[in-house]
mmCIF file of C-alpha atoms in Angstrom:
data_model
loop_
_atom_site.group_PDB
_atom_site.id
_atom_site.type_symbol
_atom_site.label_atom_id
_atom_site.label_comp_id
_atom_site.label_asym_id
_atom_site.label_seq_id
_atom_site.Cartn_x
_atom_site.Cartn_y
_atom_site.Cartn_z
ATOM 1 C CA MET A 19 -129.812 127.401 202.892
ATOM 2 C CA ALA A 20 -129.012 126.520 199.285
ATOM 3 C CA ASP A 21 -126.543 128.819 197.536
ATOM 4 C CA SER A 22 -127.397 130.336 194.167
ATOM 5 C CA ALA A 23 -124.199 128.792 192.792
ATOM 6 C CA SER A 24 -125.214 125.281 193.842
ATOM 7 C CA PRO A 25 -125.120 122.687 191.041
ATOM 8 C CA ALA A 26 -128.402 121.954 189.308
ATOM 9 C CA SER A 27 -128.094 118.237 190.020
ATOM 10 C CA VAL A 28 -126.105 115.940 192.286
ATOM 11 C CA VAL A 29 -125.477 112.266 191.563
ATOM 12 C CA VAL A 30 -124.152 110.103 194.400
ATOM 13 C CA VAL A 31 -122.522 106.780 193.497
ATOM 14 C CA GLY A 32 -122.858 104.402 196.427
ATOM 15 C CA ALA A 33 -125.728 104.170 198.895
ATOM 16 C CA GLY A 34 -123.879 103.199 202.052
ATOM 17 C CA GLN A 35 -123.762 105.412 205.118
ATOM 18 C CA GLY A 36 -121.839 108.170 203.332
ATOM 19 C CA GLY A 37 -123.929 108.134 200.177
ATOM 20 C CA TYR A 38 -127.203 108.189 202.087
ATOM 21 C CA GLN A 39 -125.969 110.965 204.375
ATOM 22 C CA THR A 40 -124.918 113.107 201.417
ATOM 23 C CA ALA A 41 -128.419 112.962 199.938
ATOM 24 C CA ALA A 42 -130.111 113.529 203.302
ATOM 25 C CA SER A 43 -127.831 116.427 204.264
ATOM 26 C CA LEU A 44 -128.344 118.148 200.923
ATOM 27 C CA ARG A 45 -132.064 118.276 201.600
ATOM 28 C CA GLU A 46 -131.487 119.344 205.212
ATOM 29 C CA HIS A 47 -129.451 122.300 203.935
ATOM 30 C CA GLY A 48 -132.202 123.359 201.568
ATOM 31 C CA TYR A 49 -130.765 122.076 198.302
ATOM 32 C CA ARG A 50 -133.551 122.126 195.684
ATOM 33 C CA GLY A 51 -131.843 120.525 192.696
ATOM 34 C CA SER A 52 -132.260 116.895 191.705
ATOM 35 C CA VAL A 53 -130.553 114.264 193.860
ATOM 36 C CA THR A 54 -129.890 110.778 192.486
ATOM 37 C CA LEU A 55 -128.569 108.086 194.817
ATOM 38 C CA ILE A 56 -127.244 105.049 192.939
ATOM 39 C CA SER A 57 -127.031 101.783 194.877
ATOM 40 C CA ALA A 58 -125.357 98.599 193.676
ATOM 41 C CA GLU A 59 -127.571 96.616 196.075
ATOM 42 C CA ASP A 60 -131.234 95.749 195.758
ATOM 43 C CA ALA A 61 -131.981 97.137 199.215
ATOM 44 C CA LEU A 62 -132.719 100.361 201.014
ATOM 45 C CA PRO A 63 -129.587 102.067 202.413
ATOM 46 C CA TYR A 64 -128.682 100.393 205.700
ATOM 47 C CA GLU A 65 -126.265 100.485 208.617
ATOM 48 C CA ARG A 66 -123.225 98.233 208.426
ATOM 49 C CA PRO A 67 -121.863 98.104 212.027
ATOM 50 C CA PRO A 68 -124.745 95.891 213.280
ATOM 51 C CA LEU A 69 -123.908 93.287 210.618
ATOM 52 C CA SER A 70 -121.093 91.915 212.788
ATOM 53 C CA LYS A 71 -122.984 92.474 216.042
ATOM 54 C CA ALA A 72 -126.778 92.575 216.571
ATOM 55 C CA TYR A 73 -127.703 91.191 213.146
ATOM 56 C CA LEU A 74 -125.394 88.185 213.475
ATOM 57 C CA LYS A 75 -126.800 87.496 216.934
ATOM 58 C CA GLY A 76 -130.329 87.471 215.517
ATOM 59 C CA GLU A 77 -131.263 90.553 217.542
ATOM 60 C CA ALA A 78 -132.101 92.610 214.428
ATOM 61 C CA ASP A 79 -133.584 91.892 211.015
ATOM 62 C CA GLU A 80 -133.183 93.754 207.734
ATOM 63 C CA THR A 81 -135.785 96.386 208.576
ATOM 64 C CA HIS A 82 -133.914 97.318 211.756
ATOM 65 C CA LEU A 83 -130.848 98.053 209.616
ATOM 66 C CA TRP A 84 -132.538 100.581 207.323
ATOM 67 C CA LEU A 85 -131.290 104.127 207.698
ATOM 68 C CA ARG A 86 -134.693 105.355 206.523
ATOM 69 C CA PRO A 87 -137.887 103.690 205.254
ATOM 70 C CA ALA A 88 -138.735 103.838 201.544
ATOM 71 C CA THR A 89 -141.208 106.677 202.078
ATOM 72 C CA TYR A 90 -138.393 108.978 203.224
ATOM 73 C CA TYR A 91 -136.772 109.031 199.779
ATOM 74 C CA VAL A 92 -140.095 109.787 198.101
ATOM 75 C CA ARG A 93 -140.965 112.582 200.531
ATOM 76 C CA HIS A 94 -137.577 114.228 200.083
ATOM 77 C CA SER A 95 -137.389 113.793 196.297
ATOM 78 C CA ILE A 96 -134.319 111.587 196.424
ATOM 79 C CA ASP A 97 -134.240 109.326 193.369
ATOM 80 C CA LEU A 98 -132.969 105.982 194.735
ATOM 81 C CA VAL A 99 -131.727 103.926 191.774
ATOM 82 C CA GLU A 100 -130.461 100.344 191.732
ATOM 83 C CA GLY A 101 -127.610 99.796 189.316
ATOM 84 C CA THR A 102 -123.887 99.500 188.786
ATOM 85 C CA VAL A 103 -122.019 102.508 187.438
ATOM 86 C CA ALA A 104 -119.823 101.398 184.548
ATOM 87 C CA GLU A 105 -118.283 104.687 183.441
ATOM 88 C CA ILE A 106 -117.797 108.347 184.299
ATOM 89 C CA ASP A 107 -117.577 110.816 181.406
ATOM 90 C CA ARG A 108 -116.022 113.880 182.981
ATOM 91 C CA ALA A 109 -116.224 115.995 179.823
ATOM 92 C CA ALA A 110 -119.956 115.401 179.419
ATOM 93 C CA ARG A 111 -120.535 115.220 183.180
ATOM 94 C CA THR A 112 -122.435 111.976 182.973
ATOM 95 C CA VAL A 113 -122.341 108.548 184.571
ATOM 96 C CA ALA A 114 -123.424 105.462 182.659
ATOM 97 C CA LEU A 115 -124.870 102.373 184.317
ATOM 98 C CA ALA A 116 -124.137 98.845 183.172
ATOM 99 C CA ASP A 117 -127.625 98.657 181.649
ATOM 100 C CA GLY A 118 -126.939 101.710 179.481
ATOM 101 C CA THR A 119 -128.876 104.284 181.525
ATOM 102 C CA VAL A 120 -127.095 107.635 181.619
ATOM 103 C CA TYR A 121 -127.400 110.312 184.329
ATOM 104 C CA GLU A 122 -126.155 113.867 183.977
ATOM 105 C CA TYR A 123 -124.617 115.577 186.988
ATOM 106 C CA GLY A 124 -123.742 119.093 188.031
ATOM 107 C CA HIS A 125 -121.710 117.540 190.819
ATOM 108 C CA LEU A 126 -120.745 113.901 191.336
ATOM 109 C CA VAL A 127 -120.071 112.350 194.740
ATOM 110 C CA LEU A 128 -118.152 109.067 194.815
ATOM 111 C CA ALA A 129 -119.128 107.075 197.902
ATOM 112 C CA THR A 130 -118.071 103.732 196.477
ATOM 113 C CA GLY A 131 -116.779 102.271 199.740
ATOM 114 C CA ALA A 132 -114.472 99.280 199.919
ATOM 115 C CA ARG A 133 -114.490 95.548 199.252
ATOM 116 C CA PRO A 134 -113.117 92.747 201.472
ATOM 117 C CA ARG A 135 -109.700 91.399 200.594
ATOM 118 C CA LEU A 136 -109.685 87.732 199.664
ATOM 119 C CA LEU A 137 -107.166 85.015 200.428
ATOM 120 C CA ASP A 138 -105.034 84.017 197.458
ATOM 121 C CA VAL A 139 -104.735 80.370 198.459
ATOM 122 C CA PRO A 140 -106.115 77.091 197.089
ATOM 123 C CA GLY A 141 -109.664 76.420 198.242
ATOM 124 C CA ALA A 142 -110.636 80.060 198.819
ATOM 125 C CA GLY A 143 -113.780 79.562 196.739
ATOM 126 C CA LEU A 144 -115.166 76.600 198.689
ATOM 127 C CA ARG A 145 -118.686 76.711 200.059
ATOM 128 C CA GLY A 146 -118.684 77.838 203.688
ATOM 129 C CA VAL A 147 -115.925 80.423 203.142
ATOM 130 C CA HIS A 148 -117.269 83.902 203.886
ATOM 131 C CA THR A 149 -116.419 87.570 203.951
ATOM 132 C CA LEU A 150 -118.467 90.160 205.836
ATOM 133 C CA ARG A 151 -119.212 93.512 204.259
ATOM 134 C CA THR A 152 -122.827 93.590 203.057
ATOM 135 C CA ALA A 153 -126.225 92.523 204.377
ATOM 136 C CA PRO A 154 -126.287 89.472 202.049
ATOM 137 C CA ASP A 155 -122.825 88.533 203.391
ATOM 138 C CA ALA A 156 -124.150 88.759 206.946
ATOM 139 C CA ALA A 157 -127.289 86.768 206.120
ATOM 140 C CA ALA A 158 -125.218 83.969 204.589
ATOM 141 C CA LEU A 159 -122.821 83.987 207.524
ATOM 142 C CA ARG A 160 -125.649 83.913 210.067
ATOM 143 C CA ALA A 161 -127.253 80.947 208.318
ATOM 144 C CA SER A 162 -123.937 79.117 208.155
ATOM 145 C CA LEU A 163 -123.189 79.801 211.819
ATOM 146 C CA ALA A 164 -126.492 78.244 212.880
ATOM 147 C CA SER A 165 -125.339 74.820 211.650
ATOM 148 C CA SER A 166 -121.571 75.042 212.241
ATOM 149 C CA ARG A 167 -119.506 73.437 214.982
ATOM 150 C CA HIS A 168 -115.986 74.599 214.071
ATOM 151 C CA ALA A 169 -115.353 78.140 212.830
ATOM 152 C CA VAL A 170 -111.968 79.458 211.750
ATOM 153 C CA VAL A 171 -111.453 83.195 211.450
ATOM 154 C CA VAL A 172 -108.525 84.322 209.304
ATOM 155 C CA GLY A 173 -107.453 87.735 210.529
ATOM 156 C CA ALA A 174 -107.720 89.214 214.037
ATOM 157 C CA GLY A 175 -109.002 92.646 213.097
ATOM 158 C CA PHE A 176 -112.222 94.180 214.347
ATOM 159 C CA ILE A 177 -114.522 92.229 212.027
ATOM 160 C CA GLY A 178 -112.812 88.932 212.808
ATOM 161 C CA LEU A 179 -112.865 89.409 216.565
ATOM 162 C CA GLU A 180 -116.437 90.702 216.640
ATOM 163 C CA PHE A 181 -117.581 87.658 214.704
ATOM 164 C CA ALA A 182 -115.509 85.370 216.956
ATOM 165 C CA ALA A 183 -117.298 86.797 220.003
ATOM 166 C CA VAL A 184 -120.725 86.190 218.447
ATOM 167 C CA ALA A 185 -119.778 82.672 217.351
ATOM 168 C CA ARG A 186 -118.472 81.738 220.799
ATOM 169 C CA ARG A 187 -121.665 82.956 222.450
ATOM 170 C CA ALA A 188 -123.576 80.816 219.933
ATOM 171 C CA GLY A 189 -121.682 77.747 221.189
ATOM 172 C CA CYS A 190 -119.397 77.317 218.186
ATOM 173 C CA ALA A 191 -115.755 76.312 218.638
ATOM 174 C CA VAL A 192 -113.693 79.212 217.246
ATOM 175 C CA THR A 193 -110.068 79.491 216.199
ATOM 176 C CA VAL A 194 -108.666 82.861 215.111
ATOM 177 C CA VAL A 195 -105.546 82.744 212.927
ATOM 178 C CA GLU A 196 -103.494 85.945 212.668
ATOM 179 C CA ALA A 197 -100.272 86.375 210.684
ATOM 180 C CA LEU A 198 -98.982 89.113 212.994
ATOM 181 C CA ASP A 199 -97.888 88.636 216.603
ATOM 182 C CA ARG A 200 -100.969 90.193 218.217
ATOM 183 C CA PRO A 201 -104.614 90.897 217.407
ATOM 184 C CA LEU A 202 -105.661 94.362 216.190
ATOM 185 C CA ALA A 203 -101.985 95.021 215.547
ATOM 186 C CA ARG A 204 -102.583 97.825 213.032
ATOM 187 C CA ALA A 205 -105.339 99.461 215.053
ATOM 188 C CA VAL A 206 -104.442 99.582 218.761
ATOM 189 C CA SER A 207 -101.547 99.674 221.202
ATOM 190 C CA ALA A 208 -99.863 96.569 222.565
ATOM 191 C CA ARG A 209 -101.576 97.124 225.953
ATOM 192 C CA THR A 210 -105.047 97.131 224.421
ATOM 193 C CA ALA A 211 -104.209 94.218 222.127
ATOM 194 C CA GLU A 212 -103.048 92.233 225.164
ATOM 195 C CA HIS A 213 -106.407 92.838 226.842
ATOM 196 C CA PHE A 214 -108.352 91.491 223.857
ATOM 197 C CA THR A 215 -106.042 88.494 223.641
ATOM 198 C CA ARG A 216 -106.851 87.626 227.269
ATOM 199 C CA LEU A 217 -110.553 88.352 226.783
ATOM 200 C CA HIS A 218 -110.989 86.021 223.830
ATOM 201 C CA ARG A 219 -108.926 83.236 225.346
ATOM 202 C CA ARG A 220 -110.894 83.544 228.580
ATOM 203 C CA GLU A 221 -114.104 83.122 226.572
ATOM 204 C CA GLY A 222 -112.776 79.966 224.927
ATOM 205 C CA THR A 223 -111.499 81.300 221.597
ATOM 206 C CA GLU A 224 -108.266 79.729 220.390
ATOM 207 C CA LEU A 225 -105.917 82.455 219.160
ATOM 208 C CA LEU A 226 -103.058 81.364 216.905
ATOM 209 C CA LEU A 227 -100.747 84.333 216.405
ATOM 210 C CA GLY A 228 -97.843 84.629 213.970
ATOM 211 C CA GLN A 229 -99.436 82.015 211.722
ATOM 212 C CA GLY A 230 -100.177 82.107 208.007
ATOM 213 C CA VAL A 231 -102.785 80.170 206.030
ATOM 214 C CA VAL A 232 -101.558 78.288 202.954
ATOM 215 C CA ALA A 233 -104.669 76.396 201.829
ATOM 216 C CA LEU A 234 -108.313 75.626 202.525
ATOM 217 C CA HIS A 235 -109.473 72.044 202.040
ATOM 218 C CA GLY A 236 -112.933 70.783 201.169
ATOM 219 C CA ASP A 237 -115.006 67.632 201.400
ATOM 220 C CA HIS A 238 -116.568 65.647 198.560
ATOM 221 C CA ARG A 239 -119.506 68.103 198.417
ATOM 222 C CA GLY A 240 -117.299 71.139 197.800
ATOM 223 C CA ALA A 241 -117.722 72.526 201.322
ATOM 224 C CA VAL A 242 -114.793 73.719 203.407
ATOM 225 C CA SER A 243 -113.602 71.168 205.958
ATOM 226 C CA ALA A 244 -110.129 72.299 207.076
ATOM 227 C CA VAL A 245 -107.704 75.207 207.129
ATOM 228 C CA GLU A 246 -104.037 74.406 206.530
ATOM 229 C CA LEU A 247 -101.449 76.571 208.277
ATOM 230 C CA ALA A 248 -97.904 77.349 207.175
ATOM 231 C CA ASP A 249 -96.524 75.023 209.862
ATOM 232 C CA GLY A 250 -98.472 72.088 208.402
ATOM 233 C CA ARG A 251 -101.302 71.927 210.921
ATOM 234 C CA ARG A 252 -104.844 71.431 209.679
ATOM 235 C CA LEU A 253 -107.649 73.026 211.641
ATOM 236 C CA PRO A 254 -111.116 71.464 211.314
ATOM 237 C CA ALA A 255 -113.591 74.005 209.940
ATOM 238 C CA ASP A 256 -117.111 73.910 208.583
ATOM 239 C CA LEU A 257 -117.192 77.730 208.486
ATOM 240 C CA VAL A 258 -114.346 80.105 207.582
ATOM 241 C CA LEU A 259 -114.519 83.891 207.810
ATOM 242 C CA ILE A 260 -111.870 85.834 205.926
ATOM 243 C CA GLY A 261 -111.228 89.083 207.795
ATOM 244 C CA VAL A 262 -107.945 90.371 206.389
ATOM 245 C CA GLY A 263 -109.018 93.927 205.661
ATOM 246 C CA VAL A 264 -110.574 95.780 202.762
ATOM 247 C CA SER A 265 -109.492 97.558 199.592
ATOM 248 C CA PRO A 266 -111.039 100.882 198.549
ATOM 249 C CA ARG A 267 -113.180 100.833 195.417
ATOM 250 C CA THR A 268 -111.210 103.243 193.261
ATOM 251 C CA GLU A 269 -111.598 101.687 189.811
ATOM 252 C CA LEU A 270 -114.219 104.138 188.537
ATOM 253 C CA ALA A 271 -112.152 107.120 189.624
ATOM 254 C CA ALA A 272 -108.943 105.723 188.160
ATOM 255 C CA ALA A 273 -110.627 104.921 184.831
ATOM 256 C CA ALA A 274 -111.889 108.505 184.721
ATOM 257 C CA GLY A 275 -108.338 109.804 185.160
ATOM 258 C CA LEU A 276 -108.669 110.948 188.754
ATOM 259 C CA PRO A 277 -105.591 110.573 191.001
ATOM 260 C CA VAL A 278 -105.583 107.577 193.342
ATOM 261 C CA ASN A 279 -103.190 107.452 196.286
ATOM 262 C CA GLY A 280 -104.192 104.767 198.775
ATOM 263 C CA GLY A 281 -107.755 105.782 197.930
ATOM 264 C CA ILE A 282 -109.357 108.400 195.709
ATOM 265 C CA ALA A 283 -107.182 111.439 196.407
ATOM 266 C CA VAL A 284 -109.097 114.464 197.717
ATOM 267 C CA ASP A 285 -108.148 117.724 199.366
ATOM 268 C CA SER A 286 -109.224 119.006 202.776
ATOM 269 C CA ARG A 287 -112.644 119.905 201.317
ATOM 270 C CA LEU A 288 -113.000 116.383 199.867
ATOM 271 C CA LEU A 289 -112.688 117.560 196.258
ATOM 272 C CA THR A 290 -110.836 115.443 193.720
ATOM 273 C CA ALA A 291 -108.649 116.935 190.982
ATOM 274 C CA ASP A 292 -111.922 117.568 189.130
ATOM 275 C CA PRO A 293 -113.850 120.432 190.798
ATOM 276 C CA HIS A 294 -117.127 118.752 189.826
ATOM 277 C CA ILE A 295 -116.341 115.492 191.646
ATOM 278 C CA SER A 296 -115.996 114.752 195.372
ATOM 279 C CA ALA A 297 -115.091 111.479 197.099
ATOM 280 C CA ILE A 298 -116.079 110.522 200.634
ATOM 281 C CA GLY A 299 -115.934 107.738 203.198
ATOM 282 C CA ASP A 300 -114.013 104.494 202.927
ATOM 283 C CA CYS A 301 -112.893 105.098 199.326
ATOM 284 C CA ALA A 302 -111.406 108.568 199.936
ATOM 285 C CA ALA A 303 -107.819 109.383 200.914
ATOM 286 C CA PHE A 304 -108.095 112.871 202.415
ATOM 287 C CA LEU A 305 -105.747 115.400 203.979
ATOM 288 C CA GLN A 306 -106.200 115.039 207.726
ATOM 289 C CA ALA A 307 -106.349 118.362 209.552
ATOM 290 C CA TYR A 308 -104.600 117.211 212.753
ATOM 291 C CA SER A 309 -101.480 115.724 211.151
ATOM 292 C CA GLY A 310 -101.478 117.051 207.582
ATOM 293 C CA ASN A 311 -101.054 113.498 206.349
ATOM 294 C CA ARG A 312 -103.207 111.787 203.746
ATOM 295 C CA LEU A 313 -105.450 109.211 205.429
ATOM 296 C CA ARG A 314 -108.136 106.761 204.446
ATOM 297 C CA LEU A 315 -110.399 105.869 207.356
ATOM 298 C CA GLU A 316 -113.030 103.150 207.661
ATOM 299 C CA SER A 317 -115.681 104.326 210.091
ATOM 300 C CA VAL A 318 -119.283 105.451 210.170
ATOM 301 C CA GLN A 319 -118.286 108.722 211.845
ATOM 302 C CA ASN A 320 -115.843 109.512 209.047
ATOM 303 C CA ALA A 321 -118.351 108.694 206.293
ATOM 304 C CA VAL A 322 -121.073 110.804 207.935
ATOM 305 C CA GLY A 323 -118.723 113.722 208.561
ATOM 306 C CA HIS A 324 -117.461 113.646 204.984
ATOM 307 C CA ALA A 325 -121.009 113.565 203.637
ATOM 308 C CA GLN A 326 -122.148 116.468 205.779
ATOM 309 C CA LEU A 327 -119.201 118.591 204.708
ATOM 310 C CA VAL A 328 -119.803 117.938 201.001
ATOM 311 C CA ALA A 329 -123.481 118.806 201.390
ATOM 312 C CA GLU A 330 -122.514 122.038 203.164
ATOM 313 C CA ARG A 331 -119.990 122.901 200.457
ATOM 314 C CA LEU A 332 -122.498 122.314 197.676
ATOM 315 C CA THR A 333 -124.902 124.677 199.414
ATOM 316 C CA GLY A 334 -122.482 127.505 200.140
ATOM 317 C CA SER A 335 -119.961 126.568 202.865
ATOM 318 C CA SER A 336 -116.204 126.731 202.345
ATOM 319 C CA ARG A 337 -114.949 124.996 205.487
ATOM 320 C CA ALA A 338 -112.382 122.198 205.430
ATOM 321 C CA TYR A 339 -112.895 118.781 206.993
ATOM 322 C CA ASP A 340 -111.428 118.886 210.488
ATOM 323 C CA GLU A 341 -113.499 116.434 212.519
ATOM 324 C CA LEU A 342 -111.689 114.286 215.042
ATOM 325 C CA PRO A 343 -111.863 110.600 214.047
ATOM 326 C CA TRP A 344 -113.352 108.160 216.546
ATOM 327 C CA PHE A 345 -114.170 104.463 216.449
ATOM 328 C CA TRP A 346 -115.731 101.713 218.548
ATOM 329 C CA SER A 347 -115.985 97.942 218.798
ATOM 330 C CA ASP A 348 -118.163 95.658 220.954
ATOM 331 C CA GLN A 349 -116.809 92.201 221.819
ATOM 332 C CA PHE A 350 -118.484 90.018 224.457
ATOM 333 C CA SER A 351 -119.295 92.476 227.274
ATOM 334 C CA THR A 352 -116.380 94.763 226.427
ATOM 335 C CA THR A 353 -116.597 98.056 224.561
ATOM 336 C CA LEU A 354 -113.492 99.600 223.023
ATOM 337 C CA GLN A 355 -113.687 103.275 222.033
ATOM 338 C CA ILE A 356 -110.879 105.111 220.249
ATOM 339 C CA ALA A 357 -110.527 108.873 219.847
ATOM 340 C CA GLY A 358 -107.998 110.222 217.368
ATOM 341 C CA VAL A 359 -105.645 108.404 215.029
ATOM 342 C CA ASP A 360 -102.332 106.917 216.107
ATOM 343 C CA GLU A 361 -99.946 107.466 213.199
ATOM 344 C CA GLY A 362 -96.972 106.479 215.324
ATOM 345 C CA HIS A 363 -96.417 107.030 219.040
ATOM 346 C CA ASP A 364 -93.403 106.814 221.329
ATOM 347 C CA THR A 365 -95.039 107.076 224.771
ATOM 348 C CA GLU A 366 -98.014 105.315 226.344
ATOM 349 C CA VAL A 367 -99.701 106.342 229.587
ATOM 350 C CA VAL A 368 -102.276 103.971 231.086
ATOM 351 C CA LEU A 369 -105.122 105.326 233.232
ATOM 352 C CA GLY A 370 -106.999 102.974 235.543
ATOM 353 C CA ASP A 371 -105.742 99.958 237.424
ATOM 354 C CA GLU A 372 -108.597 97.546 236.649
ATOM 355 C CA PRO A 373 -107.675 94.775 234.183
ATOM 356 C CA ASP A 374 -110.942 95.132 232.252
ATOM 357 C CA ALA A 375 -111.417 98.922 232.434
ATOM 358 C CA PHE A 376 -108.603 101.295 231.452
ATOM 359 C CA SER A 377 -107.528 103.923 228.938
ATOM 360 C CA VAL A 378 -104.271 104.175 227.017
ATOM 361 C CA LEU A 379 -103.053 107.652 226.079
ATOM 362 C CA LEU A 380 -100.757 107.619 223.041
ATOM 363 C CA PHE A 381 -98.241 110.458 222.654
ATOM 364 C CA HIS A 382 -95.825 111.370 219.892
ATOM 365 C CA GLY A 383 -93.238 113.506 221.601
ATOM 366 C CA GLU A 384 -95.206 115.879 223.827
ATOM 367 C CA ALA A 385 -98.357 115.731 221.683
ATOM 368 C CA LEU A 386 -101.343 113.534 222.489
ATOM 369 C CA ARG A 387 -102.392 111.684 219.328
ATOM 370 C CA ALA A 388 -105.060 109.170 220.385
ATOM 371 C CA VAL A 389 -106.803 107.630 223.377
ATOM 372 C CA GLU A 390 -108.018 104.025 223.569
ATOM 373 C CA SER A 391 -110.657 103.413 226.244
ATOM 374 C CA VAL A 392 -111.767 99.943 227.332
ATOM 375 C CA ASN A 393 -115.034 100.049 229.299
ATOM 376 C CA ARG A 394 -114.396 103.690 230.276
ATOM 377 C CA PRO A 395 -116.909 105.720 228.243
ATOM 378 C CA THR A 396 -116.426 108.940 230.229
ATOM 379 C CA ASP A 397 -112.707 108.830 229.404
ATOM 380 C CA HIS A 398 -113.608 108.456 225.738
ATOM 381 C CA MET A 399 -115.896 111.489 225.713
ATOM 382 C CA ALA A 400 -113.321 113.542 227.577
ATOM 383 C CA ALA A 401 -110.608 112.412 225.150
ATOM 384 C CA ARG A 402 -112.661 113.491 222.162
ATOM 385 C CA ARG A 403 -113.026 116.965 223.581
ATOM 386 C CA LEU A 404 -109.411 117.117 224.697
ATOM 387 C CA LEU A 405 -108.066 116.108 221.274
ATOM 388 C CA SER A 406 -110.435 118.464 219.467
ATOM 389 C CA GLU A 407 -109.517 121.455 221.604
ATOM 390 C CA GLY A 408 -105.796 120.700 221.883
ATOM 391 C CA THR A 409 -105.375 121.651 225.532
ATOM 392 C CA GLY A 410 -101.663 120.776 225.678
ATOM 393 C CA LEU A 411 -101.643 117.634 227.794
ATOM 394 C CA THR A 412 -98.136 116.176 228.106
ATOM 395 C CA PRO A 413 -97.009 112.636 229.014
ATOM 396 C CA GLY A 414 -95.561 113.866 232.297
ATOM 397 C CA ARG A 415 -98.815 115.497 233.364
ATOM 398 C CA ALA A 416 -100.858 112.438 232.349
ATOM 399 C CA ALA A 417 -98.584 110.110 234.314
ATOM 400 C CA ALA A 418 -98.954 112.114 237.549
ATOM 401 C CA PRO A 419 -100.633 110.258 240.440
ATOM 402 C CA GLY A 420 -104.381 110.741 240.512
ATOM 403 C CA PHE A 421 -104.577 112.216 237.007
ATOM 404 C CA GLY A 422 -107.994 111.964 235.312
ATOM 405 C CA LEU A 423 -109.097 113.173 231.891
ATOM 406 C CA ARG A 424 -112.369 114.716 233.077
ATOM 407 C CA GLU A 425 -110.722 116.506 235.954
ATOM 408 C CA TYR A 426 -107.969 117.819 233.690
ATOM 409 C CA LEU A 427 -110.519 119.254 231.296
ATOM 410 C CA ARG A 428 -112.496 120.872 234.093
ATOM 411 C CA SER A 429 -109.394 122.485 235.521
ATOM 412 C CA GLY A 430 -108.352 123.826 232.131
ATOM 413 C CA THR A 431 -111.581 125.453 230.949
ATOM 414 C CA GLU A 432 -114.349 127.582 232.364
ATOM 415 C CA ALA A 433 -116.885 126.176 229.913
ATOM 416 C CA PRO A 434 -119.361 123.596 231.266
ATOM 417 C CA MET A 435 -118.655 120.041 230.280
ATOM 418 C CA PHE A 436 -121.384 117.739 229.055
ATOM 419 C CA LEU A 437 -120.380 114.090 229.447
#
C-alpha cells in the first residue's frame, strides 16, 4: 500500500527490464502518483535475454519480446515517453530531454543500463561488424547471419558464445577469438570453462584462445572481409560480432555530480548520494549484502530485484537489497545456471561424474560462495536456497562420498523443500 510520504511523482530513466519493473511494481504496491517511463528506443519495453537466443534463431519476433502490450501502460497510467535525457537538474528536481521537454520528479530512478564496448582497432566501423545489446542490434545481426558463411566472434563471454552456438546451428563457419586463456574466464571456474571449450569445439566452432585482434579489413564495398590477429594471421569473415563486455551508462549521473565507482554508486537500499535519486540494474554499483563489497551485476534477476526494492521503498518499506544473485546461459543443448557470486575462491568441489552434467561448488575458506550447475537444474535450485539460508556447508562435507545438495538441505531443515 502506498505510504503517505511517497513522492508525488516518479520519473524512471531507461525502459529496459529494470525501468519497466520499477513502474509496474509501483502500481502493484498501490502508488497513486504520476509515473513517467522514459525510453531511448522507439519500442515497447522488451526482454533482452532472447536477443542472443530465440530471437536470433528466428523462433521469436518483436512482439514476443514485449514485457507488456501497449494497453498495459495506458491501463496502469504509466506515461511511456520516447526520448533521450540530456540533463538532470538536482536542485530543481527536473530532467530535460534532448528535444527540450522537461519533467519534474519527486523521485528519480536511473535505469540507464550499459552499452557494448567497442574494439579500438582499424576497421571497427566496417559494414558487417556488429554488437549485440538492443533489439535493432539483434535484427541487424540476424539479417547478416542469414547471408554469411564465415563469422568471427571477438570475445568468449556469454554473448559471444551464445551467438556462436546459434550461428553454428545455422550452418555458418564460426571462429571465436579470446584474448584470455579460456572462455568465460571472468565468469566461471576453470572446470566449467573447460566444459564449454569442449562443447563448442565438438560442435565445430574454432576457438582461438590467448589471441588479440589488431585490425579488421574490408573489401572494396566497405564490408568486413577479414580479422587480423596479433600473430599476423588473417581470418576470413563476412560477419564479425564484438562481444568484449559492456560499460555502464553513468554519464548522466556523473554530470549531475553523483558519485560513480565502477557504476553509479548506491547504498544497500539503492539510493545515490542524493536521497531523491536511486539507481538500479546494470548501471548501479551497489553494496552486496553477502560480501559487503560494492558490485555491479548484469542480469535480469538483479535488475528486477533492484526495481522491486525501489518500488517498495517509495511506498513505505525500509528493507535493504539482499537477494542472492543468479544467472543462466543456454548454448546448444547445454544450460549453465549460476547461484551466487564468486569474488575469489580457493577450493572447488565437483558434484557429478558425467562429463556434460555436473556442478562446481566454489568455496573461499570454509564459506560457500557460488555454485555453477551444468545441466543439473535441481542442484541449481538447491544451491540458491542453500546460499540464501547459509546452512554452513564446508568443503570437507561437500567432498564426502555420496554428497548431494538436495539431500544435505533435507537433512538440515525440517521445512518442506519445493524444487
